[in-house]
């Protein structure tokens, strides 16, 4: 069983428990459900955008504890001031130490920036939850979803006025998963089966294979300004980065310094 299989098995249990507590009908009346979407696409298409999707991540299966000493408010407001194009907030508790409260706090502190709910989406219910929590963008991971599920979940995202980031690792996942409901395509450089990769070869290899009308982002294992420049040259407009920032005592300062080196 891979770590992704374990996360998904756990997630199915978690979602069933959540559904039993709060109905979809109730979710539609909660929190930020009526908020209009802050578009990731618009943010990334702005020629002045840094393209950095800055992630708040306390721990991960590949690295264990990354940072337990910072608050979501201080980090995310710092990311926005430094020039992030979007925030990514982990809401998975068991494997990443995140929570619903994290995304609510990030939204309250940063009303206008797009926010990605970073979680393992397997059920429509989680998309309604994400909307109520103030998220704008939903991640759909091709490695654990069939093409039919990506289509169905993508339609719910669109119907709720949000945007879908499709995550792929290789051409096979890309070819079987693209559909009309995908707004942004992300190539994850991290091999979720063995965590072996610490480079962006997957993004470089797939760059030409992603249809030119799709906005492309590169995810994970990015730390150097030269890497971002290289990815930009092959057409990537967005760069999802967590650990590089979060492993430092002042994540927003680390983002600020990176941005200064890519402009
Ligand atoms: O980060 C992990 O260890 C991980 C393990 C299993 C599934 C997903 C995982 N990460 C989720 C992510 O997509 C990353 O947090 C994100 O792309 C940022 O990556 P990084 O900059 O390398 O922290």
PDB file of C-alpha atoms and ligand atoms in Angstrom:
ATOM      1  CA  UNK A   1       0.000   0.000   0.000  1.00  0.00           C
ATOM      2  CA  UNK A   2       1.476   3.405  -0.968  1.00  0.00           C
ATOM      3  CA  UNK A   3       1.264   6.474   1.262  1.00  0.00           C
ATOM      4  CA  UNK A   4      -1.310   7.910  -1.162  1.00  0.00           C
ATOM      5  CA  UNK A   5      -3.449   4.769  -0.757  1.00  0.00           C
ATOM      6  CA  UNK A   6      -3.243   5.169   3.033  1.00  0.00           C
ATOM      7  CA  UNK A   7      -4.179   8.849   2.865  1.00  0.00           C
ATOM      8  CA  UNK A   8      -7.169   8.100   0.619  1.00  0.00           C
ATOM      9  CA  UNK A   9      -8.382   5.230   2.792  1.00  0.00           C
ATOM     10  CA  UNK A  10      -8.214   7.493   5.837  1.00  0.00           C
ATOM     11  CA  UNK A  11      -9.915  10.316   3.934  1.00  0.00           C
ATOM     12  CA  UNK A  12     -12.879   8.114   2.955  1.00  0.00           C
ATOM     13  CA  UNK A  13     -13.441   7.362   6.652  1.00  0.00           C
ATOM     14  CA  UNK A  14     -13.080  11.027   7.597  1.00  0.00           C
ATOM     15  CA  UNK A  15     -15.519  12.227   4.925  1.00  0.00           C
ATOM     16  CA  UNK A  16     -18.140   9.656   5.981  1.00  0.00           C
ATOM     17  CA  UNK A  17     -17.884  10.928   9.576  1.00  0.00           C
ATOM     18  CA  UNK A  18     -18.160  14.556   8.498  1.00  0.00           C
ATOM     19  CA  UNK A  19     -21.193  13.870   6.314  1.00  0.00           C
ATOM     20  CA  UNK A  20     -22.972  12.330   9.270  1.00  0.00           C
ATOM     21  CA  UNK A  21     -22.441  15.517  11.302  1.00  0.00           C
ATOM     22  CA  UNK A  22     -23.274  18.348   8.846  1.00  0.00           C
ATOM     23  CA  UNK A  23     -25.432  18.061   5.725  1.00  0.00           C
ATOM     24  CA  UNK A  24     -24.624  19.678   2.359  1.00  0.00           C
ATOM     25  CA  UNK A  25     -27.756  21.787   2.843  1.00  0.00           C
ATOM     26  CA  UNK A  26     -26.292  23.152   6.094  1.00  0.00           C
ATOM     27  CA  UNK A  27     -22.907  23.788   4.449  1.00  0.00           C
ATOM     28  CA  UNK A  28     -24.555  26.032   1.863  1.00  0.00           C
ATOM     29  CA  UNK A  29     -25.636  28.343   4.690  1.00  0.00           C
ATOM     30  CA  UNK A  30     -22.266  28.423   6.454  1.00  0.00           C
ATOM     31  CA  UNK A  31     -19.224  30.688   6.563  1.00  0.00           C
ATOM     32  CA  UNK A  32     -17.951  31.954   3.230  1.00  0.00           C
ATOM     33  CA  UNK A  33     -20.333  29.939   1.029  1.00  0.00           C
ATOM     34  CA  UNK A  34     -21.778  33.083  -0.581  1.00  0.00           C
ATOM     35  CA  UNK A  35     -18.349  34.672  -1.210  1.00  0.00           C
ATOM     36  CA  UNK A  36     -17.426  35.323  -4.838  1.00  0.00           C
ATOM     37  CA  UNK A  37     -14.347  33.519  -6.145  1.00  0.00           C
ATOM     38  CA  UNK A  38     -10.880  35.058  -6.206  1.00  0.00           C
ATOM     39  CA  UNK A  39      -9.620  33.595  -9.482  1.00  0.00           C
ATOM     40  CA  UNK A  40      -6.289  31.748  -9.611  1.00  0.00           C
ATOM     41  CA  UNK A  41      -6.391  31.893 -13.412  1.00  0.00           C
ATOM     42  CA  UNK A  42      -6.728  35.681 -13.388  1.00  0.00           C
ATOM     43  CA  UNK A  43      -3.962  35.978 -10.818  1.00  0.00           C
ATOM     44  CA  UNK A  44      -1.527  33.810 -12.817  1.00  0.00           C
ATOM     45  CA  UNK A  45      -2.358  35.500 -16.135  1.00  0.00           C
ATOM     46  CA  UNK A  46      -1.445  38.924 -14.741  1.00  0.00           C
ATOM     47  CA  UNK A  47       1.908  39.729 -16.401  1.00  0.00           C
ATOM     48  CA  UNK A  48       3.132  41.216 -13.096  1.00  0.00           C
ATOM     49  CA  UNK A  49       2.357  38.028 -11.154  1.00  0.00           C
ATOM     50  CA  UNK A  50       5.189  36.278  -9.323  1.00  0.00           C
ATOM     51  CA  UNK A  51       3.334  33.015  -9.984  1.00  0.00           C
ATOM     52  CA  UNK A  52       4.221  31.737  -6.526  1.00  0.00           C
ATOM     53  CA  UNK A  53       1.522  29.668  -4.848  1.00  0.00           C
ATOM     54  CA  UNK A  54       2.818  29.778  -1.286  1.00  0.00           C
ATOM     55  CA  UNK A  55       1.846  26.885   0.947  1.00  0.00           C
ATOM     56  CA  UNK A  56       1.178  26.676   4.676  1.00  0.00           C
ATOM     57  CA  UNK A  57       2.221  23.138   5.687  1.00  0.00           C
ATOM     58  CA  UNK A  58       3.177  22.106   9.235  1.00  0.00           C
ATOM     59  CA  UNK A  59       4.233  18.534   8.494  1.00  0.00           C
ATOM     60  CA  UNK A  60       4.233  16.030   5.649  1.00  0.00           C
ATOM     61  CA  UNK A  61       4.577  12.288   5.107  1.00  0.00           C
ATOM     62  CA  UNK A  62       7.896  12.823   3.300  1.00  0.00           C
ATOM     63  CA  UNK A  63       9.522  15.161   5.850  1.00  0.00           C
ATOM     64  CA  UNK A  64       7.697  14.740   9.180  1.00  0.00           C
ATOM     65  CA  UNK A  65       7.425  17.951  11.249  1.00  0.00           C
ATOM     66  CA  UNK A  66       8.431  20.962   9.128  1.00  0.00           C
ATOM     67  CA  UNK A  67       7.433  23.880  11.352  1.00  0.00           C
ATOM     68  CA  UNK A  68       5.399  23.881  14.544  1.00  0.00           C
ATOM     69  CA  UNK A  69       6.367  27.366  15.709  1.00  0.00           C
ATOM     70  CA  UNK A  70       4.439  29.703  13.391  1.00  0.00           C
ATOM     71  CA  UNK A  71       0.788  30.708  13.066  1.00  0.00           C
ATOM     72  CA  UNK A  72      -1.286  30.529   9.908  1.00  0.00           C
ATOM     73  CA  UNK A  73      -2.165  34.225  10.250  1.00  0.00           C
ATOM     74  CA  UNK A  74       1.417  35.476  10.465  1.00  0.00           C
ATOM     75  CA  UNK A  75       2.672  33.232   7.667  1.00  0.00           C
ATOM     76  CA  UNK A  76      -0.159  33.799   5.180  1.00  0.00           C
ATOM     77  CA  UNK A  77      -0.340  37.580   5.672  1.00  0.00           C
ATOM     78  CA  UNK A  78       3.435  37.662   5.257  1.00  0.00           C
ATOM     79  CA  UNK A  79       3.169  35.577   2.063  1.00  0.00           C
ATOM     80  CA  UNK A  80       0.604  38.013   0.643  1.00  0.00           C
ATOM     81  CA  UNK A  81       2.700  41.073   1.551  1.00  0.00           C
ATOM     82  CA  UNK A  82       5.754  39.436  -0.026  1.00  0.00           C
ATOM     83  CA  UNK A  83       3.909  38.980  -3.345  1.00  0.00           C
ATOM     84  CA  UNK A  84       2.385  35.484  -3.440  1.00  0.00           C
ATOM     85  CA  UNK A  85      -0.050  34.959  -6.338  1.00  0.00           C
ATOM     86  CA  UNK A  86      -2.135  32.458  -4.377  1.00  0.00           C
ATOM     87  CA  UNK A  87      -2.132  30.710  -0.992  1.00  0.00           C
ATOM     88  CA  UNK A  88      -2.254  26.943  -0.534  1.00  0.00           C
ATOM     89  CA  UNK A  89      -3.501  25.744   2.843  1.00  0.00           C
ATOM     90  CA  UNK A  90      -3.370  22.082   3.891  1.00  0.00           C
ATOM     91  CA  UNK A  91      -6.564  21.000   5.629  1.00  0.00           C
ATOM     92  CA  UNK A  92      -5.692  17.316   6.123  1.00  0.00           C
ATOM     93  CA  UNK A  93      -5.089  16.768   9.830  1.00  0.00           C
ATOM     94  CA  UNK A  94      -3.772  13.232  10.120  1.00  0.00           C
ATOM     95  CA  UNK A  95      -0.919  13.371   7.593  1.00  0.00           C
ATOM     96  CA  UNK A  96      -0.232  17.124   7.276  1.00  0.00           C
ATOM     97  CA  UNK A  97      -1.296  18.613  10.615  1.00  0.00           C
ATOM     98  CA  UNK A  98      -3.767  20.978   8.914  1.00  0.00           C
ATOM     99  CA  UNK A  99      -7.375  21.815   9.754  1.00  0.00           C
ATOM    100  CA  UNK A 100     -10.511  23.623   8.633  1.00  0.00           C
ATOM    101  CA  UNK A 101      -9.614  26.349  11.133  1.00  0.00           C
ATOM    102  CA  UNK A 102      -6.362  26.995   9.243  1.00  0.00           C
ATOM    103  CA  UNK A 103      -8.116  27.843   6.008  1.00  0.00           C
ATOM    104  CA  UNK A 104     -10.797  29.889   7.807  1.00  0.00           C
ATOM    105  CA  UNK A 105      -8.038  31.882   9.528  1.00  0.00           C
ATOM    106  CA  UNK A 106      -6.108  32.335   6.264  1.00  0.00           C
ATOM    107  CA  UNK A 107      -9.254  33.570   4.519  1.00  0.00           C
ATOM    108  CA  UNK A 108     -10.185  35.958   7.334  1.00  0.00           C
ATOM    109  CA  UNK A 109      -6.696  37.477   7.328  1.00  0.00           C
ATOM    110  CA  UNK A 110      -6.427  37.633   3.504  1.00  0.00           C
ATOM    111  CA  UNK A 111      -9.802  38.445   1.936  1.00  0.00           C
ATOM    112  CA  UNK A 112      -8.764  39.092  -1.673  1.00  0.00           C
ATOM    113  CA  UNK A 113      -6.130  36.509  -2.656  1.00  0.00           C
ATOM    114  CA  UNK A 114      -7.097  33.140  -4.224  1.00  0.00           C
ATOM    115  CA  UNK A 115      -6.802  30.242  -1.762  1.00  0.00           C
ATOM    116  CA  UNK A 116      -6.306  26.597  -2.730  1.00  0.00           C
ATOM    117  CA  UNK A 117      -7.800  24.055  -0.338  1.00  0.00           C
ATOM    118  CA  UNK A 118      -4.960  21.537  -0.310  1.00  0.00           C
ATOM    119  CA  UNK A 119      -6.520  18.213   0.554  1.00  0.00           C
ATOM    120  CA  UNK A 120      -7.364  14.864  -0.987  1.00  0.00           C
ATOM    121  CA  UNK A 121     -10.712  15.381  -2.666  1.00  0.00           C
ATOM    122  CA  UNK A 122     -12.703  12.215  -3.302  1.00  0.00           C
ATOM    123  CA  UNK A 123     -16.281  13.361  -2.695  1.00  0.00           C
ATOM    124  CA  UNK A 124     -18.552  16.244  -3.745  1.00  0.00           C
ATOM    125  CA  UNK A 125     -19.142  16.958  -0.054  1.00  0.00           C
ATOM    126  CA  UNK A 126     -15.549  18.202   0.381  1.00  0.00           C
ATOM    127  CA  UNK A 127     -16.066  20.753  -2.401  1.00  0.00           C
ATOM    128  CA  UNK A 128     -19.107  22.221  -0.622  1.00  0.00           C
ATOM    129  CA  UNK A 129     -17.034  22.267   2.579  1.00  0.00           C
ATOM    130  CA  UNK A 130     -14.181  24.047   0.790  1.00  0.00           C
ATOM    131  CA  UNK A 131     -16.560  26.734  -0.464  1.00  0.00           C
ATOM    132  CA  UNK A 132     -17.918  27.324   3.051  1.00  0.00           C
ATOM    133  CA  UNK A 133     -14.335  27.517   4.368  1.00  0.00           C
ATOM    134  CA  UNK A 134     -13.528  30.339   1.937  1.00  0.00           C
ATOM    135  CA  UNK A 135     -11.456  28.408  -0.628  1.00  0.00           C
ATOM    136  CA  UNK A 136     -11.431  29.387  -4.304  1.00  0.00           C
ATOM    137  CA  UNK A 137      -9.526  26.507  -5.856  1.00  0.00           C
ATOM    138  CA  UNK A 138      -9.899  22.726  -5.541  1.00  0.00           C
ATOM    139  CA  UNK A 139      -7.131  20.210  -6.165  1.00  0.00           C
ATOM    140  CA  UNK A 140      -8.068  17.034  -8.041  1.00  0.00           C
ATOM    141  CA  UNK A 141      -5.283  14.432  -8.064  1.00  0.00           C
ATOM    142  CA  UNK A 142      -5.290  12.204 -11.159  1.00  0.00           C
ATOM    143  CA  UNK A 143      -3.336   9.470  -9.356  1.00  0.00           C
ATOM    144  CA  UNK A 144      -6.318   8.682  -7.139  1.00  0.00           C
ATOM    145  CA  UNK A 145      -9.327   9.625  -9.293  1.00  0.00           C
ATOM    146  CA  UNK A 146     -10.818   8.007 -12.401  1.00  0.00           C
ATOM    147  CA  UNK A 147     -11.512  10.218 -15.428  1.00  0.00           C
ATOM    148  CA  UNK A 148     -15.247   9.942 -14.690  1.00  0.00           C
ATOM    149  CA  UNK A 149     -14.735  11.144 -11.104  1.00  0.00           C
ATOM    150  CA  UNK A 150     -12.543  14.036 -12.267  1.00  0.00           C
ATOM    151  CA  UNK A 151     -15.298  15.064 -14.680  1.00  0.00           C
ATOM    152  CA  UNK A 152     -18.044  14.771 -12.035  1.00  0.00           C
ATOM    153  CA  UNK A 153     -16.087  16.563  -9.296  1.00  0.00           C
ATOM    154  CA  UNK A 154     -14.846  19.210 -11.749  1.00  0.00           C
ATOM    155  CA  UNK A 155     -18.456  19.938 -12.713  1.00  0.00           C
ATOM    156  CA  UNK A 156     -19.421  20.486  -9.062  1.00  0.00           C
ATOM    157  CA  UNK A 157     -16.455  22.856  -8.656  1.00  0.00           C
ATOM    158  CA  UNK A 158     -17.552  24.820 -11.724  1.00  0.00           C
ATOM    159  CA  UNK A 159     -21.225  24.851 -10.655  1.00  0.00           C
ATOM    160  CA  UNK A 160     -20.129  26.404  -7.339  1.00  0.00           C
ATOM    161  CA  UNK A 161     -18.145  29.063  -9.212  1.00  0.00           C
ATOM    162  CA  UNK A 162     -14.744  27.797  -8.061  1.00  0.00           C
ATOM    163  CA  UNK A 163     -11.701  26.654 -10.080  1.00  0.00           C
ATOM    164  CA  UNK A 164     -10.059  23.238 -10.488  1.00  0.00           C
ATOM    165  CA  UNK A 165      -6.349  22.507 -10.362  1.00  0.00           C
ATOM    166  CA  UNK A 166      -5.717  19.094 -11.911  1.00  0.00           C
ATOM    167  CA  UNK A 167      -2.558  17.439 -10.561  1.00  0.00           C
ATOM    168  CA  UNK A 168      -0.698  14.927 -12.725  1.00  0.00           C
ATOM    169  CA  UNK A 169       2.635  13.115 -12.492  1.00  0.00           C
ATOM    170  CA  UNK A 170       3.060  11.831 -16.033  1.00  0.00           C
ATOM    171  CA  UNK A 171       1.631  11.814 -19.535  1.00  0.00           C
ATOM    172  CA  UNK A 172      -0.648   8.842 -18.923  1.00  0.00           C
ATOM    173  CA  UNK A 173      -2.394  10.684 -16.066  1.00  0.00           C
ATOM    174  CA  UNK A 174      -2.560  13.859 -18.151  1.00  0.00           C
ATOM    175  CA  UNK A 175      -4.046  12.186 -21.225  1.00  0.00           C
ATOM    176  CA  UNK A 176      -6.754  10.354 -19.336  1.00  0.00           C
ATOM    177  CA  UNK A 177      -7.738  13.204 -16.993  1.00  0.00           C
ATOM    178  CA  UNK A 178      -8.032  16.419 -19.006  1.00  0.00           C
ATOM    179  CA  UNK A 179     -11.631  17.560 -19.479  1.00  0.00           C
ATOM    180  CA  UNK A 180     -13.630  20.750 -19.934  1.00  0.00           C
ATOM    181  CA  UNK A 181     -13.734  21.476 -16.191  1.00  0.00           C
ATOM    182  CA  UNK A 182      -9.981  21.810 -15.680  1.00  0.00           C
ATOM    183  CA  UNK A 183      -8.803  25.399 -15.161  1.00  0.00           C
ATOM    184  CA  UNK A 184      -5.121  24.867 -14.350  1.00  0.00           C
ATOM    185  CA  UNK A 185      -2.849  21.833 -14.847  1.00  0.00           C
ATOM    186  CA  UNK A 186      -0.214  21.148 -12.184  1.00  0.00           C
ATOM    187  CA  UNK A 187       2.673  18.724 -12.599  1.00  0.00           C
ATOM    188  CA  UNK A 188       3.730  17.297  -9.230  1.00  0.00           C
ATOM    189  CA  UNK A 189       7.471  16.679  -9.201  1.00  0.00           C
ATOM    190  CA  UNK A 190       7.264  14.531  -6.071  1.00  0.00           C
ATOM    191  CA  UNK A 191       6.803  10.829  -6.683  1.00  0.00           C
ATOM    192  CA  UNK A 192       4.088  10.054  -4.131  1.00  0.00           C
ATOM    193  CA  UNK A 193       4.897   6.343  -4.232  1.00  0.00           C
ATOM    194  CA  UNK A 194       8.450   6.573  -2.892  1.00  0.00           C
ATOM    195  CA  UNK A 195       9.243  10.314  -2.420  1.00  0.00           C
ATOM    196  CA  UNK A 196      12.414   9.706  -4.449  1.00  0.00           C
ATOM    197  CA  UNK A 197      12.434  12.788  -6.686  1.00  0.00           C
ATOM    198  CA  UNK A 198      14.031  15.998  -5.488  1.00  0.00           C
ATOM    199  CA  UNK A 199      14.122  17.681  -8.910  1.00  0.00           C
ATOM    200  CA  UNK A 200      11.667  19.172 -11.408  1.00  0.00           C
ATOM    201  CA  UNK A 201      12.295  16.711 -14.261  1.00  0.00           C
ATOM    202  CA  UNK A 202       8.640  15.653 -14.345  1.00  0.00           C
ATOM    203  CA  UNK A 203       7.606  19.266 -15.064  1.00  0.00           C
ATOM    204  CA  UNK A 204      10.319  19.732 -17.680  1.00  0.00           C
ATOM    205  CA  UNK A 205       9.370  16.483 -19.429  1.00  0.00           C
ATOM    206  CA  UNK A 206       5.622  17.206 -19.485  1.00  0.00           C
ATOM    207  CA  UNK A 207       5.792  20.902 -20.416  1.00  0.00           C
ATOM    208  CA  UNK A 208       5.314  20.345 -24.160  1.00  0.00           C
ATOM    209  CA  UNK A 209       2.658  17.676 -23.697  1.00  0.00           C
ATOM    210  CA  UNK A 210       0.226  19.958 -21.845  1.00  0.00           C
ATOM    211  CA  UNK A 211      -2.126  21.637 -24.358  1.00  0.00           C
ATOM    212  CA  UNK A 212      -1.087  25.250 -24.956  1.00  0.00           C
ATOM    213  CA  UNK A 213      -4.492  26.641 -23.888  1.00  0.00           C
ATOM    214  CA  UNK A 214      -3.953  25.251 -20.349  1.00  0.00           C
ATOM    215  CA  UNK A 215      -2.297  27.338 -17.658  1.00  0.00           C
ATOM    216  CA  UNK A 216       0.589  25.238 -16.319  1.00  0.00           C
ATOM    217  CA  UNK A 217       2.001  25.142 -12.819  1.00  0.00           C
ATOM    218  CA  UNK A 218       4.859  23.113 -11.365  1.00  0.00           C
ATOM    219  CA  UNK A 219       4.396  21.631  -7.883  1.00  0.00           C
ATOM    220  CA  UNK A 220       6.806  20.445  -5.162  1.00  0.00           C
ATOM    221  CA  UNK A 221      10.586  20.144  -4.797  1.00  0.00           C
ATOM    222  CA  UNK A 222      11.220  23.756  -5.896  1.00  0.00           C
ATOM    223  CA  UNK A 223      13.771  25.752  -3.916  1.00  0.00           C
ATOM    224  CA  UNK A 224      16.102  27.626  -6.267  1.00  0.00           C
ATOM    225  CA  UNK A 225      15.442  30.830  -8.255  1.00  0.00           C
ATOM    226  CA  UNK A 226      17.246  29.282 -11.262  1.00  0.00           C
ATOM    227  CA  UNK A 227      14.707  26.431 -11.256  1.00  0.00           C
ATOM    228  CA  UNK A 228      11.815  28.887 -11.455  1.00  0.00           C
ATOM    229  CA  UNK A 229      13.504  30.721 -14.331  1.00  0.00           C
ATOM    230  CA  UNK A 230      14.043  27.388 -16.128  1.00  0.00           C
ATOM    231  CA  UNK A 231      10.392  26.395 -15.607  1.00  0.00           C
ATOM    232  CA  UNK A 232       9.213  29.790 -16.853  1.00  0.00           C
ATOM    233  CA  UNK A 233      11.215  29.296 -20.049  1.00  0.00           C
ATOM    234  CA  UNK A 234       9.257  26.128 -20.861  1.00  0.00           C
ATOM    235  CA  UNK A 235       5.904  27.793 -20.173  1.00  0.00           C
ATOM    236  CA  UNK A 236       5.088  27.369 -16.485  1.00  0.00           C
ATOM    237  CA  UNK A 237       3.259  30.343 -14.976  1.00  0.00           C
ATOM    238  CA  UNK A 238       2.802  29.021 -11.440  1.00  0.00           C
ATOM    239  CA  UNK A 239       5.049  27.402  -8.818  1.00  0.00           C
ATOM    240  CA  UNK A 240       3.543  25.650  -5.798  1.00  0.00           C
ATOM    241  CA  UNK A 241       6.090  25.818  -2.989  1.00  0.00           C
ATOM    242  CA  UNK A 242       5.707  24.744   0.639  1.00  0.00           C
ATOM    243  CA  UNK A 243       8.668  23.181   2.365  1.00  0.00           C
ATOM    244  CA  UNK A 244      11.285  25.654   1.102  1.00  0.00           C
ATOM    245  CA  UNK A 245       9.437  28.421   2.959  1.00  0.00           C
ATOM    246  CA  UNK A 246       7.964  26.507   5.895  1.00  0.00           C
ATOM    247  CA  UNK A 247      11.218  24.891   7.018  1.00  0.00           C
ATOM    248  CA  UNK A 248      12.659  28.323   7.797  1.00  0.00           C
ATOM    249  CA  UNK A 249      11.844  30.289  10.987  1.00  0.00           C
ATOM    250  CA  UNK A 250      10.296  33.147   8.951  1.00  0.00           C
ATOM    251  CA  UNK A 251       8.602  31.575   5.876  1.00  0.00           C
ATOM    252  CA  UNK A 252       7.405  34.909   4.428  1.00  0.00           C
ATOM    253  CA  UNK A 253      10.907  36.392   4.583  1.00  0.00           C
ATOM    254  CA  UNK A 254      12.184  33.361   2.649  1.00  0.00           C
ATOM    255  CA  UNK A 255       9.489  33.929   0.007  1.00  0.00           C
ATOM    256  CA  UNK A 256      10.415  37.615  -0.180  1.00  0.00           C
ATOM    257  CA  UNK A 257      14.055  36.751  -0.793  1.00  0.00           C
ATOM    258  CA  UNK A 258      13.133  34.189  -3.492  1.00  0.00           C
ATOM    259  CA  UNK A 259      10.905  36.713  -5.267  1.00  0.00           C
ATOM    260  CA  UNK A 260      13.720  39.271  -5.262  1.00  0.00           C
ATOM    261  CA  UNK A 261      15.857  36.718  -7.135  1.00  0.00           C
ATOM    262  CA  UNK A 262      13.312  35.839  -9.850  1.00  0.00           C
ATOM    263  CA  UNK A 263      12.307  39.354 -10.870  1.00  0.00           C
TER     264      UNK A 263
HETATM  265  O1  LIG B   1       4.577  16.638   0.813  1.00  0.00           O
HETATM  266  C1  LIG B   1       4.450  15.399   0.942  1.00  0.00           C
HETATM  267  O2  LIG B   1       5.225  14.693   1.602  1.00  0.00           O
HETATM  268  C2  LIG B   1       3.282  14.692   0.312  1.00  0.00           C
HETATM  269  C3  LIG B   1       3.122  13.335   0.513  1.00  0.00           C
HETATM  270  C4  LIG B   1       2.045  12.666  -0.026  1.00  0.00           C
HETATM  271  C5  LIG B   1       1.110  13.349  -0.769  1.00  0.00           C
HETATM  272  C6  LIG B   1       1.246  14.718  -0.974  1.00  0.00           C
HETATM  273  C7  LIG B   1       2.325  15.388  -0.445  1.00  0.00           C
HETATM  274  N1  LIG B   1       2.477  16.752  -0.593  1.00  0.00           N
HETATM  275  C8  LIG B   1       1.451  17.601  -1.078  1.00  0.00           C
HETATM  276  C9  LIG B   1       1.949  18.610  -1.990  1.00  0.00           C
HETATM  277  O3  LIG B   1       1.444  18.658  -3.077  1.00  0.00           O
HETATM  278  C10 LIG B   1       3.017  19.568  -1.552  1.00  0.00           C
HETATM  279  O4  LIG B   1       2.738  19.981  -0.262  1.00  0.00           O
HETATM  280  C11 LIG B   1       3.122  20.814  -2.429  1.00  0.00           C
HETATM  281  O5  LIG B   1       3.212  20.496  -3.772  1.00  0.00           O
HETATM  282  C12 LIG B   1       4.357  21.627  -2.016  1.00  0.00           C
HETATM  283  O6  LIG B   1       5.504  20.814  -2.124  1.00  0.00           O
HETATM  284  P1  LIG B   1       6.888  21.227  -1.441  1.00  0.00           P
HETATM  285  O7  LIG B   1       7.254  22.589  -1.940  1.00  0.00           O
HETATM  286  O8  LIG B   1       7.876  20.216  -1.879  1.00  0.00           O
HETATM  287  O9  LIG B   1       6.649  21.256   0.022  1.00  0.00           O
END
